[in-house]
Coordinates of C-alpha atoms and ligand atoms in Angstrom, one line a residue:
M24 CA -13.5 32.0 4.0
R25 CA -12.3 28.9 5.9
R26 CA -8.6 28.4 5.6
T27 CA -6.3 25.4 5.9
Q28 CA -2.7 24.6 5.0
V29 CA -3.5 21.3 3.2
L30 CA -6.9 20.2 2.0
V31 CA -7.0 16.4 1.6
A32 CA -9.8 15.3 -0.8
G33 CA -10.7 11.8 0.2
G34 CA -10.5 10.1 3.6
G35 CA -9.8 6.6 2.2
P36 CA -6.6 4.9 3.4
V37 CA -4.3 7.1 1.3
G38 CA -5.9 10.5 2.3
L39 CA -5.9 9.4 5.9
A40 CA -2.2 8.3 5.8
A41 CA -1.3 11.7 4.3
A42 CA -3.2 13.5 7.1
V43 CA -1.3 11.4 9.7
E44 CA 2.0 12.2 8.1
L45 CA 1.2 15.9 7.8
G46 CA -0.7 16.3 11.1
R47 CA 2.0 14.6 13.1
R48 CA 4.4 17.2 11.6
G49 CA 2.3 20.0 12.8
V50 CA 0.7 20.9 9.4
E51 CA -2.9 22.0 9.6
C52 CA -5.1 19.8 7.3
L53 CA -8.7 19.5 6.4
V54 CA -9.8 16.0 5.2
V55 CA -12.9 16.0 3.1
E56 CA -14.7 12.7 3.0
P57 CA -18.3 11.9 1.8
R58 CA -18.6 8.6 3.7
A59 CA -19.8 9.1 7.3
T60 CA -18.7 5.6 8.3
V61 CA -16.3 3.0 7.0
S62 CA -18.1 0.2 5.3
H63 CA -17.2 -3.4 5.9
A64 CA -18.9 -4.6 2.7
R65 CA -15.8 -4.4 0.5
P66 CA -12.7 -5.5 2.4
R67 CA -10.5 -5.2 -0.8
C68 CA -6.9 -4.8 0.5
K69 CA -6.0 -7.7 2.8
T70 CA -2.2 -7.4 2.5
V71 CA -0.7 -4.6 4.5
N72 CA 2.8 -5.0 3.3
V73 CA 6.2 -4.7 5.1
R74 CA 6.8 -1.2 3.9
T75 CA 3.4 0.1 5.1
M76 CA 4.0 -1.7 8.4
E77 CA 7.3 0.2 8.6
H78 CA 5.5 3.5 8.2
L79 CA 2.8 2.4 10.8
R80 CA 5.7 1.6 13.2
R81 CA 7.1 5.1 12.7
W82 CA 3.7 6.5 13.5
G83 CA 3.4 4.2 16.6
L84 CA 0.5 2.3 15.0
A85 CA 1.9 -1.1 13.9
D86 CA 0.9 -2.9 17.1
R87 CA -2.5 -1.2 17.2
L88 CA -3.2 -2.5 13.7
R89 CA -2.1 -6.0 14.6
D90 CA -4.3 -5.9 17.7
R91 CA -7.3 -5.2 15.6
A92 CA -6.6 -7.6 12.7
P93 CA -8.9 -10.6 12.7
L94 CA -6.1 -12.8 11.5
P95 CA -3.4 -12.7 14.3
R96 CA 0.2 -12.2 13.5
G97 CA 1.6 -15.7 12.8
F98 CA -1.8 -17.1 11.7
S99 CA -0.2 -18.5 8.6
T100 CA 2.4 -17.5 6.0
D101 CA 1.1 -19.9 3.4
V102 CA -0.7 -19.6 0.1
V103 CA -2.3 -22.9 -1.1
F104 CA -3.3 -23.9 -4.6
C105 CA -5.9 -26.7 -4.6
T106 CA -8.6 -28.2 -6.8
S107 CA -11.1 -26.8 -4.3
L108 CA -11.0 -25.7 -0.7
V109 CA -11.8 -29.3 0.4
G110 CA -10.1 -30.9 -2.6
R111 CA -6.6 -31.9 -3.6
E112 CA -3.6 -29.8 -2.9
L113 CA -1.6 -28.9 -6.0
S114 CA 1.1 -26.6 -4.7
R115 CA 2.0 -24.3 -1.8
F116 CA 4.1 -21.3 -1.1
T117 CA 5.3 -20.5 2.4
G118 CA 6.8 -17.3 3.9
V119 CA 4.6 -15.3 1.5
L120 CA 3.8 -11.6 1.2
G121 CA 6.4 -10.5 3.8
L122 CA 4.6 -12.4 6.5
A123 CA 7.8 -14.1 7.7
A124 CA 10.8 -12.4 9.2
Q125 CA 14.0 -12.4 7.2
G126 CA 16.8 -11.8 9.6
G127 CA 17.1 -8.1 10.1
R128 CA 15.9 -7.0 6.7
F129 CA 12.9 -5.2 8.1
P130 CA 11.6 -4.4 11.6
E131 CA 8.0 -5.4 10.9
V132 CA 6.6 -8.3 9.1
G133 CA 3.5 -7.7 6.9
Q134 CA 0.0 -8.1 8.4
Q135 CA -3.1 -9.5 6.8
A136 CA -5.9 -7.1 7.7
P137 CA -9.1 -6.1 5.8
Q138 CA -8.8 -2.6 4.4
Y139 CA -11.6 -1.3 6.7
V140 CA -9.6 -2.2 9.8
L141 CA -6.7 0.0 8.6
E142 CA -9.1 2.7 7.6
E143 CA -10.9 2.7 10.9
L144 CA -7.6 2.9 12.8
L145 CA -6.3 5.8 10.7
R146 CA -9.6 7.6 11.0
E147 CA -9.4 7.3 14.8
V148 CA -5.8 8.6 14.8
V149 CA -6.6 11.5 12.5
L150 CA -9.6 12.5 14.6
G151 CA -7.3 12.6 17.6
L152 CA -4.7 15.0 16.0
D153 CA -5.2 18.7 17.0
T154 CA -3.8 19.7 13.6
V155 CA -6.4 17.8 11.5
T156 CA -10.1 18.5 11.0
V157 CA -12.2 15.9 9.2
A158 CA -15.3 17.0 7.3
L159 CA -17.3 13.8 7.0
G160 CA -20.3 13.8 4.7
S161 CA -18.8 16.4 2.5
R162 CA -17.2 16.2 -1.0
V163 CA -15.0 18.3 -3.2
S164 CA -16.9 19.7 -6.1
G165 CA -14.8 22.6 -7.5
L166 CA -11.3 23.9 -7.4
V167 CA -9.5 27.0 -8.7
Q168 CA -5.9 27.8 -8.1
D169 CA -3.8 30.9 -8.4
A170 CA -0.2 31.8 -7.5
D171 CA -0.9 32.0 -3.8
G172 CA -3.3 29.1 -3.1
V173 CA -6.2 27.0 -4.1
T174 CA -9.9 27.7 -3.5
V175 CA -11.9 24.5 -3.1
R176 CA -15.6 24.3 -3.3
L177 CA -17.3 21.7 -1.1
D178 CA -20.7 20.3 -2.1
D179 CA -21.3 23.3 -4.3
A180 CA -21.6 25.5 -1.2
E181 CA -18.9 26.3 1.2
S182 CA -15.4 27.3 0.0
V183 CA -12.1 26.6 1.6
R184 CA -8.8 28.3 0.9
A185 CA -5.7 26.0 1.1
D186 CA -2.0 26.3 0.3
H187 CA -2.1 22.9 -1.3
V188 CA -4.6 20.2 -2.2
L189 CA -4.1 16.4 -2.2
G190 CA -6.4 14.5 -4.5
C191 CA -6.7 11.2 -2.7
D192 CA -10.3 10.7 -3.8
G193 CA -9.9 7.3 -5.5
P194 CA -10.4 6.0 -9.0
R195 CA -13.2 8.4 -9.8
S196 CA -11.3 11.3 -8.5
A197 CA -13.1 14.6 -8.8
V198 CA -9.8 16.5 -8.2
R199 CA -8.1 14.7 -11.1
G200 CA -10.9 15.9 -13.4
L201 CA -10.8 19.4 -12.0
V202 CA -7.1 19.9 -12.7
G203 CA -7.4 18.3 -16.2
A204 CA -5.3 15.2 -15.5
D205 CA -6.3 11.8 -16.9
Y206 CA -5.4 8.2 -16.6
V207 CA -3.3 6.6 -19.3
G208 CA -3.2 2.8 -19.7
E209 CA -5.5 -0.2 -20.1
H210 CA -8.5 -2.0 -18.8
A211 CA -8.6 -5.8 -18.5
L212 CA -11.5 -7.4 -20.3
R213 CA -12.3 -10.2 -17.9
P214 CA -14.8 -9.3 -15.1
N215 CA -14.3 -10.5 -11.6
F216 CA -16.9 -10.9 -8.9
G217 CA -15.9 -10.5 -5.2
M218 CA -18.1 -11.6 -2.3
V219 CA -17.9 -11.8 1.5
F220 CA -19.7 -14.8 2.9
R221 CA -20.4 -16.4 6.2
A222 CA -19.9 -20.1 6.6
P223 CA -19.2 -21.1 10.2
G224 CA -17.3 -24.3 10.6
L225 CA -15.8 -24.1 7.1
A226 CA -12.2 -23.6 8.3
E227 CA -12.4 -26.9 10.2
R228 CA -13.3 -28.7 7.0
V229 CA -10.2 -27.5 5.0
P230 CA -7.7 -30.3 4.8
H231 CA -4.8 -28.0 3.8
G232 CA -4.6 -26.2 7.2
P233 CA -4.6 -22.4 7.7
A234 CA -3.5 -20.2 4.8
V235 CA -4.0 -16.6 3.9
Q236 CA -5.1 -17.4 0.3
Y237 CA -6.5 -20.6 -1.4
W238 CA -6.5 -20.6 -5.1
T239 CA -9.1 -23.0 -6.4
V240 CA -8.2 -24.6 -9.7
N241 CA -11.3 -26.2 -11.2
P242 CA -13.4 -25.3 -14.3
Q243 CA -16.7 -24.7 -12.3
A244 CA -15.3 -21.9 -10.0
P245 CA -11.7 -20.8 -10.7
A246 CA -11.4 -18.6 -7.7
L247 CA -9.2 -17.1 -4.9
L248 CA -10.5 -17.1 -1.4
G249 CA -9.3 -16.7 2.2
P250 CA -10.5 -16.3 5.8
L251 CA -11.6 -12.8 6.7
D252 CA -12.6 -13.1 10.3
P253 CA -12.3 -16.6 11.8
A254 CA -14.2 -15.6 14.9
A255 CA -17.2 -14.5 12.8
G256 CA -16.8 -17.4 10.3
T257 CA -16.5 -15.0 7.4
W258 CA -14.5 -15.4 4.2
W259 CA -13.7 -13.3 1.1
V260 CA -13.7 -14.8 -2.3
I261 CA -12.9 -13.5 -5.8
T262 CA -14.5 -15.6 -8.6
F263 CA -12.6 -15.0 -11.9
G264 CA -14.3 -14.2 -15.1
V265 CA -17.7 -13.8 -13.5
D266 CA -19.8 -10.7 -14.4
R267 CA -22.1 -8.9 -12.0
A268 CA -25.3 -10.5 -13.3
T269 CA -24.0 -14.0 -13.0
G270 CA -22.4 -13.4 -9.7
E271 CA -25.5 -11.9 -8.2
R272 CA -27.6 -14.8 -9.5
D273 CA -25.3 -17.7 -8.8
G274 CA -23.1 -16.4 -5.9
A275 CA -23.9 -19.3 -3.5
A276 CA -23.4 -21.9 -6.2
L277 CA -20.0 -20.4 -7.1
I278 CA -19.0 -20.5 -3.5
D279 CA -20.0 -24.2 -3.2
A280 CA -18.0 -24.9 -6.4
A281 CA -14.9 -23.2 -5.1
V282 CA -15.2 -24.9 -1.7
G283 CA -15.9 -28.3 -3.5
S284 CA -18.9 -29.1 -1.2
P285 CA -22.2 -27.6 -0.2
T286 CA -21.6 -24.8 2.4
D287 CA -24.9 -23.2 3.1
A288 CA -22.9 -20.0 2.8
E289 CA -24.7 -16.7 3.5
V290 CA -23.5 -14.0 1.0
L291 CA -23.0 -10.8 3.0
S292 CA -21.9 -8.4 0.3
T293 CA -20.7 -8.4 -3.3
D294 CA -18.0 -6.5 -5.2
P295 CA -17.8 -6.7 -9.0
W296 CA -14.6 -5.3 -10.4
T297 CA -12.4 -5.2 -13.4
A298 CA -8.6 -4.8 -13.3
R299 CA -7.0 -1.6 -14.6
M300 CA -3.4 -0.8 -15.4
Q301 CA -3.3 3.0 -15.4
L302 CA -1.2 5.9 -14.4
V303 CA -2.1 9.6 -14.6
D304 CA -0.5 11.7 -17.2
R305 CA 0.4 14.2 -14.5
A306 CA 0.3 13.7 -10.7
R307 CA 0.9 17.4 -10.0
V308 CA -0.7 20.5 -11.4
G309 CA 0.6 23.6 -9.6
R310 CA -0.4 23.3 -6.0
V311 CA -2.5 20.2 -6.5
F312 CA -1.1 16.7 -6.2
L313 CA -2.8 13.3 -6.9
A314 CA -2.0 10.3 -4.8
G315 CA -3.2 6.7 -4.4
D316 CA -5.8 5.3 -6.7
A317 CA -6.5 8.8 -8.0
A318 CA -3.1 8.6 -9.6
H319 CA -2.5 4.9 -10.4
L320 CA -4.5 1.7 -10.6
N321 CA -3.1 -1.9 -10.8
P322 CA -4.6 -5.4 -10.7
P323 CA -4.8 -6.5 -7.0
F324 CA -2.6 -9.6 -7.4
G325 CA 0.4 -9.2 -5.1
G326 CA -1.4 -6.7 -2.9
H327 CA 0.2 -3.5 -4.0
G328 CA -2.4 -0.8 -4.7
L329 CA -3.1 0.6 -1.3
N330 CA 0.5 0.0 -0.1
T331 CA 1.8 2.0 -3.1
G332 CA -0.7 4.8 -2.2
I333 CA 0.6 4.9 1.4
G334 CA 4.1 5.4 -0.1
D335 CA 2.8 8.4 -2.1
A336 CA 1.2 9.8 1.0
V337 CA 4.4 9.6 3.0
D338 CA 6.5 11.1 0.2
L339 CA 4.1 14.1 -0.1
G340 CA 3.6 14.4 3.6
W341 CA 7.1 15.1 4.7
K342 CA 7.9 17.2 1.6
L343 CA 4.8 19.5 2.0
A344 CA 5.5 19.8 5.7
A345 CA 9.1 20.9 4.9
V346 CA 7.9 23.5 2.4
L347 CA 5.2 24.9 4.7
Q348 CA 7.6 25.0 7.6
G349 CA 10.1 27.0 5.5
W350 CA 13.0 24.6 5.2
G351 CA 12.0 22.8 2.1
G352 CA 12.3 24.4 -1.4
P353 CA 10.3 24.1 -4.5
G354 CA 12.5 21.3 -5.8
L355 CA 11.2 19.1 -3.1
L356 CA 7.7 19.3 -4.4
D357 CA 8.9 18.8 -8.0
S358 CA 10.6 15.6 -6.8
Y359 CA 7.2 13.9 -5.9
E360 CA 6.5 12.8 -9.5
A361 CA 10.2 12.1 -10.2
E362 CA 10.4 9.8 -7.2
R363 CA 7.0 8.1 -7.1
R364 CA 6.3 7.6 -10.8
P365 CA 9.0 4.9 -11.4
V366 CA 7.7 3.0 -8.3
Q367 CA 4.1 3.2 -9.5
D368 CA 5.1 2.1 -12.9
R369 CA 7.0 -0.9 -11.6
V370 CA 4.1 -1.9 -9.5
V371 CA 1.6 -1.7 -12.4
K372 CA 3.9 -3.8 -14.5
A373 CA 4.5 -6.4 -11.8
A374 CA 0.8 -6.7 -10.9
S375 CA -0.1 -7.0 -14.5
E376 CA 2.4 -9.8 -14.8
N377 CA 0.9 -11.5 -11.7
M378 CA -2.5 -11.4 -13.5
R379 CA -1.3 -13.4 -16.5
T380 CA -1.8 -16.7 -14.7
L381 CA -5.0 -17.0 -12.6
S382 CA -6.8 -20.1 -11.3
G383 CA -8.6 -20.7 -14.6
D384 CA -5.4 -20.7 -16.6
L385 CA -4.1 -23.6 -14.4
V386 CA -7.1 -25.9 -15.0
A387 CA -6.1 -29.2 -16.6
D388 CA -7.5 -32.7 -17.1
D389 CA -7.2 -35.3 -14.4
L390 CA -6.2 -33.0 -11.5
E391 CA -8.5 -34.9 -9.1
A392 CA -8.0 -38.3 -10.6
D393 CA -6.7 -41.1 -8.3
T394 CA -4.7 -42.5 -11.2
P395 CA -1.1 -42.3 -12.6
A396 CA -2.5 -39.7 -15.0
G397 CA -3.8 -37.7 -12.1
D398 CA -0.4 -37.9 -10.3
A399 CA 1.3 -36.7 -13.5
A400 CA -1.2 -33.9 -14.0
R401 CA -0.7 -32.7 -10.4
R402 CA 3.1 -32.8 -10.7
L403 CA 2.8 -30.7 -13.9
A404 CA 0.4 -28.3 -12.2
H405 CA 2.7 -27.9 -9.2
Q406 CA 5.6 -27.1 -11.4
R407 CA 3.6 -24.5 -13.4
I408 CA 2.3 -22.9 -10.3
Q409 CA 5.8 -22.6 -8.8
D410 CA 7.1 -21.2 -12.1
M411 CA 4.3 -18.8 -12.7
K412 CA 3.3 -17.6 -9.3
S413 CA 6.4 -17.4 -7.1
A414 CA 7.2 -13.8 -8.0
E415 CA 3.7 -12.7 -6.8
F416 CA 4.2 -14.0 -3.3
H417 CA 7.9 -13.3 -2.9
A418 CA 8.0 -9.7 -4.0
L419 CA 10.0 -8.1 -1.2
D420 CA 12.5 -6.6 -3.6
L421 CA 9.6 -4.7 -5.2
V422 CA 8.1 -3.8 -1.9
L423 CA 11.4 -2.7 -0.2
D424 CA 13.5 -1.6 -3.2
V425 CA 11.6 1.6 -3.2
G426 CA 14.7 3.5 -4.0
V427 CA 14.6 7.0 -5.4
A428 CA 18.0 6.8 -7.1
G429 CA 18.2 9.4 -9.8
S430 CA 16.0 11.8 -7.9
P431 CA 17.0 15.5 -8.1
V432 CA 16.9 15.7 -4.3
V433 CA 19.3 13.0 -3.4
A434 CA 23.1 12.9 -3.9
D435 CA 24.6 10.8 -6.6
G436 CA 24.8 7.2 -5.6
A437 CA 22.2 7.5 -2.9
G438 CA 18.4 7.1 -2.8
D439 CA 17.9 3.6 -1.4
R440 CA 15.7 2.8 1.5
L441 CA 18.0 2.7 4.6
P442 CA 19.1 -0.9 5.1
H443 CA 17.5 -2.0 8.3
A444 CA 19.4 -3.5 11.2
W445 CA 18.8 -4.4 14.8
L446 CA 21.1 -2.5 17.1
P447 CA 23.2 -4.2 19.8
D448 CA 20.7 -2.9 22.4
G449 CA 17.9 -4.7 20.6
R450 CA 16.3 -1.5 19.1
S451 CA 15.5 -1.1 15.5
L452 CA 17.8 1.2 13.6
Y453 CA 14.6 2.9 12.4
D454 CA 13.6 3.7 15.9
V455 CA 16.6 6.0 16.5
L456 CA 15.8 8.2 13.4
G457 CA 14.5 11.7 14.0
A458 CA 11.4 13.2 12.5
G459 CA 13.5 15.3 10.1
F460 CA 16.9 14.3 8.6
T461 CA 19.2 12.0 10.6
L462 CA 22.9 11.8 10.3
L463 CA 24.1 8.3 11.2
T464 CA 27.8 8.3 11.8
P465 CA 30.4 5.5 12.2
P466 CA 33.0 5.7 14.9
G467 CA 35.5 8.6 14.2
F468 CA 33.4 10.5 11.6
A469 CA 33.8 14.2 12.0
S470 CA 30.2 15.4 11.6
G471 CA 30.7 19.1 12.7
S472 CA 30.6 20.8 9.3
L473 CA 27.5 18.9 8.2
V474 CA 25.7 19.5 11.5
D475 CA 26.5 23.2 11.2
A476 CA 25.3 23.4 7.6
F477 CA 21.9 21.9 8.6
A478 CA 21.7 24.4 11.5
R479 CA 22.5 27.3 9.3
R480 CA 19.7 26.5 6.9
G481 CA 17.3 25.7 9.7
V482 CA 16.8 22.1 8.6
P483 CA 15.9 19.7 11.4
L484 CA 18.7 17.1 11.9
A485 CA 19.2 14.4 14.5
T486 CA 22.4 12.5 14.9
A487 CA 22.9 8.9 16.0
P488 CA 25.9 6.5 16.0
L489 CA 26.2 3.6 13.6
P490 CA 27.5 0.6 15.4
S491 CA 29.6 -0.5 12.4
G492 CA 30.6 0.5 8.9
D493 CA 32.9 3.2 7.6
E494 CA 30.4 5.5 5.9
A495 CA 28.1 8.0 7.3
L496 CA 24.5 8.0 6.1
L497 CA 22.2 11.0 5.8
V498 CA 18.7 9.7 6.1
R499 CA 15.6 11.5 5.0
P500 CA 12.3 11.7 7.0
D501 CA 11.0 8.8 4.9
Q502 CA 14.0 6.5 5.7
H503 CA 15.7 6.9 2.4
V504 CA 19.4 7.6 2.2
A505 CA 20.0 11.1 0.8
W506 CA 23.7 11.0 0.9
R507 CA 26.5 8.6 2.0
G508 CA 30.2 9.2 2.5
G509 CA 33.3 8.3 4.4
H510 CA 34.1 12.0 4.9
P511 CA 31.9 15.1 5.1
P512 CA 31.3 16.6 1.7
A513 CA 33.6 19.4 0.6
D514 CA 30.6 21.8 0.4
P515 CA 28.1 20.8 3.1
L516 CA 25.8 23.7 2.4
S517 CA 25.2 22.7 -1.2
L518 CA 24.4 19.2 0.0
V519 CA 21.8 20.6 2.4
E520 CA 20.4 22.7 -0.4
R521 CA 20.2 19.7 -2.8
V522 CA 18.4 17.4 -0.3
T523 CA 15.9 20.0 0.7
G524 CA 15.1 21.0 -2.9
Ligands
FAD615 C1 -10.3 -7.0 -5.0 C2 -9.3 -6.0 -4.6 C3 -8.3 -6.4 -3.7 C4 -7.3 -5.5 -3.3 N1 -6.3 -5.9 -2.5 C5 -5.3 -5.1 -2.1 C6 -4.2 -5.5 -1.3 O1 -4.2 -6.7 -0.9 N2 -3.2 -4.7 -1.1 C7 -3.3 -3.4 -1.5 O2 -2.3 -2.6 -1.3 N3 -4.3 -2.9 -2.3 C8 -5.3 -3.7 -2.6 N4 -6.3 -3.3 -3.4 C9 -6.4 -1.9 -3.8 C10 -6.9 -0.9 -2.7 O3 -8.2 -1.3 -2.4 C11 -6.9 0.5 -3.3 O4 -5.6 0.7 -3.8 C12 -7.1 1.5 -2.1 O5 -8.4 1.5 -1.7 C13 -6.8 2.9 -2.6 O6 -6.9 3.8 -1.6 P1 -7.3 5.4 -1.9 O7 -7.4 6.0 -0.5 O8 -6.3 5.9 -2.9 O9 -8.6 5.4 -2.6 P2 -10.1 4.9 -2.1 O10 -10.0 3.8 -1.2 O11 -10.9 4.8 -3.3 O12 -10.6 6.2 -1.3 C14 -10.9 7.4 -1.9 C15 -11.8 8.1 -0.9 O13 -12.2 9.4 -1.6 C16 -13.5 9.6 -1.3 N5 -14.1 10.5 -2.3 C17 -14.6 10.2 -3.5 N6 -15.0 11.3 -4.2 C18 -14.7 12.4 -3.4 C19 -14.8 13.8 -3.5 N7 -15.3 14.4 -4.6 N8 -14.4 14.6 -2.5 C20 -13.8 14.1 -1.4 N9 -13.7 12.7 -1.2 C21 -14.1 11.9 -2.2 C22 -14.2 8.3 -1.2 O14 -15.4 8.3 -0.4 C23 -13.1 7.4 -0.6 O15 -13.2 7.3 0.8 C24 -7.4 -4.2 -3.8 C25 -8.4 -3.7 -4.6 C26 -9.3 -4.6 -5.0 C27 -10.4 -4.2 -6.0

């Protein structure tokens, strides 16, 4: 029987990210993915957030993603609310979605890129890793686990034996069903209808200037749209409250209504969807772990689903590598749910809150009127939009405050993401971290006993100086602080044991 260390079910963005994290750490993986090629029909995620960009930077891929993104870095950091794409502006947010730098808070700004661009990049990277094999055109259909491993059936034929399985196979996850886990939570009632359309020259007709999102507030087509690929003249649009049948029948008319003028748009693809707010009842069953959409679903407002899944993949990736390489203990695998569930839960709640006010909820009389009543209506709309939508576009605390405080594998008082800083020589503090743990020490810190303890347990540890401060920071492979202190701990070995589970 074919053997692998980790079988990754699903080569979507989350499965591929897990394979990058594992494969770069020398873990042998098999990624099983039914789709031979990445489709461009459903761009879905456009917001690759700051935290995902930090991981891409760690993998050496941040610039490669930016080079391929149809919207260049710096294209715009604005979201505009307007009565229609060519109509009156109601309100505007700038510096949205982590697209603008904030001093040294993070080393990479976010990037707008269609999901398929990220997936194609990750596919290419995974195919280039010696440790990873990709079985395209294949799917997981069965799974049985015992004390020593998991036997996975592919396409009801071939079987593969793996030490661990990652179920990254999306909302309809076969793996989730096979281990008896289930989503818990709610479905929204309102349908939404997404489209990609081509309308060359449309961007030049927009009086509001470039923006990454335009929310159109009118009763005919309350919608959200944005440029997909300016060179190709393509756009994405979500029309709210539109079911599949209506969308397929009236797509072009809905686009014209959102634009506020005839466009002669060519609809290239359609994507009907309904928001879901769900978390699995268990994300781990023995040697099988669920990650990404297979484990949690949230409304897309704020752009969190894929990004949260990448966070899952990173968390599982380094921990499984540590266990398979002999320096991580069982507690590390137990910590996956303990650390990720609170993050996933926060994201589901925040995204649900973002969904409470959509374009249709902002429609009011007189928004386009050239009268004092129109001015008053627009002032009121502006205020409502600022009050109701600001949190959606300025959510860096949610994105970056991915702390794992309270985790069983960090010391008391630790768990935050390492605060980022630019070093005096211009490098990012993140770029000096090792692949394993890193001990960052301020001047005069006697690190000998800690370094010895890591060496005695065979746990990879890099050291680097901190230019300022009076505390040393022990940083995990995922850039979280596992311990901090002005002096080495009294019992360094027990610290090493705690942080390696
Ligand atoms: C309109 C919309 C906009 C969105 N915008 C954003 C955004 O801006 N930011 C963001 O972060 N997220 C966004 N999302 C969410 C994002 O699209 C998902 O969270 C993301 O695709 C999840 O990735 P995944 O790899 O977990 O799952 P998927 O992308 O669903 O991938 C799962 C993979 O598993 C494969 N598979 C299925 N069955 C099997 C099987 N039996 N065996 C093996 N493989 C299998 C599938 O072929 C697929 O490739 C948006 C979603 C929607 C609907």
